[in-house]
CSV table of C-alpha atoms in Angstrom, one decimal:
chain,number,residue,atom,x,y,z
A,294,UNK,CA,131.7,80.9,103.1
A,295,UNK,CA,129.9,77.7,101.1
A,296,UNK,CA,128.8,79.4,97.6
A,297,UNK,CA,125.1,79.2,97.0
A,298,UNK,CA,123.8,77.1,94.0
A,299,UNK,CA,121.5,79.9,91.5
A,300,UNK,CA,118.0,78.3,92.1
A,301,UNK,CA,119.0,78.8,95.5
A,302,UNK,CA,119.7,82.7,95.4
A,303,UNK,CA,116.9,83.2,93.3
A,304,UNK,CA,114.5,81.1,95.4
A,305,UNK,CA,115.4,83.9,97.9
A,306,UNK,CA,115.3,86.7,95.6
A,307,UNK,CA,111.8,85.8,95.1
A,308,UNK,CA,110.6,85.4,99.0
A,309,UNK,CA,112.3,88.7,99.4
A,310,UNK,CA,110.5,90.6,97.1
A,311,UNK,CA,106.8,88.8,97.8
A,312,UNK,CA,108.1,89.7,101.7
A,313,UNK,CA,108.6,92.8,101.1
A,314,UNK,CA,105.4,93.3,99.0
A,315,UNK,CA,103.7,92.2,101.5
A,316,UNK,CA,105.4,94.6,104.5
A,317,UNK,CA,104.8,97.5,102.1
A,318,UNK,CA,101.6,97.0,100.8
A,319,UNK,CA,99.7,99.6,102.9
A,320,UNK,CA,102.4,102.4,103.0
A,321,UNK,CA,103.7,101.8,99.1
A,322,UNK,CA,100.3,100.6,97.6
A,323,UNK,CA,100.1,101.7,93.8
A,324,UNK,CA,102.6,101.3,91.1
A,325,UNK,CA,105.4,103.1,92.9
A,326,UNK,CA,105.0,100.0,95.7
A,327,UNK,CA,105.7,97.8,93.3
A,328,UNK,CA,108.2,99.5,91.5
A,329,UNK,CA,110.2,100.4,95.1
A,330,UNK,CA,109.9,96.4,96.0
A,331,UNK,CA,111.5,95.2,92.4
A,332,UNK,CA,114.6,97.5,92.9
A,333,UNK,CA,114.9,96.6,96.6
A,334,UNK,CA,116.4,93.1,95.7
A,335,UNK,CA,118.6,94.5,93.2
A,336,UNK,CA,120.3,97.0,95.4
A,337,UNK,CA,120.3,94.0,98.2
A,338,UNK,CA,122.7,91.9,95.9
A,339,UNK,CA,124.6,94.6,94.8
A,340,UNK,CA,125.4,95.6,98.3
A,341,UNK,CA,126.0,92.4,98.9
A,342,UNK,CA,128.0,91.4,95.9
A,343,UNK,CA,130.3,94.6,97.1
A,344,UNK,CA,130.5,93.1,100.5
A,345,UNK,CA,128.6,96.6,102.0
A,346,UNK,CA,126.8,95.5,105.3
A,347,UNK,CA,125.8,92.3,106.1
A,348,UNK,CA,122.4,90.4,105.0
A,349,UNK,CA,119.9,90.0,107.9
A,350,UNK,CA,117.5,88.0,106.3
């Protein structure tokens, strides 16, 4: 696998959490929306870092 350069990762770090914002917006609106959709990315990397599941976006 071809290692990503970091403004590439967090380029996509970002579109996944303004995706995400967006998807959730009416079922996590308030400040435990935004909360959920900062942590999201965190645990995505970490599972992916550990090699857990693979990343389908």
């Amino acid at each position: 696998m071809r290692p990503y350069s970091p403004r590439t990762v967090e380029t996509a770090e970002a579109t996944f959490t303004e995706t995400l914002a967006e998807l959730t917006a009416d079922t996590l609106g308030g400040p435990s929306g935004l909360a959920t959709a900062q942590i999201l990315p965190e645990l995505r990397s970490a599972c992916e870092r550990d090699r857990i599941g693979l990343p389908t976006g």
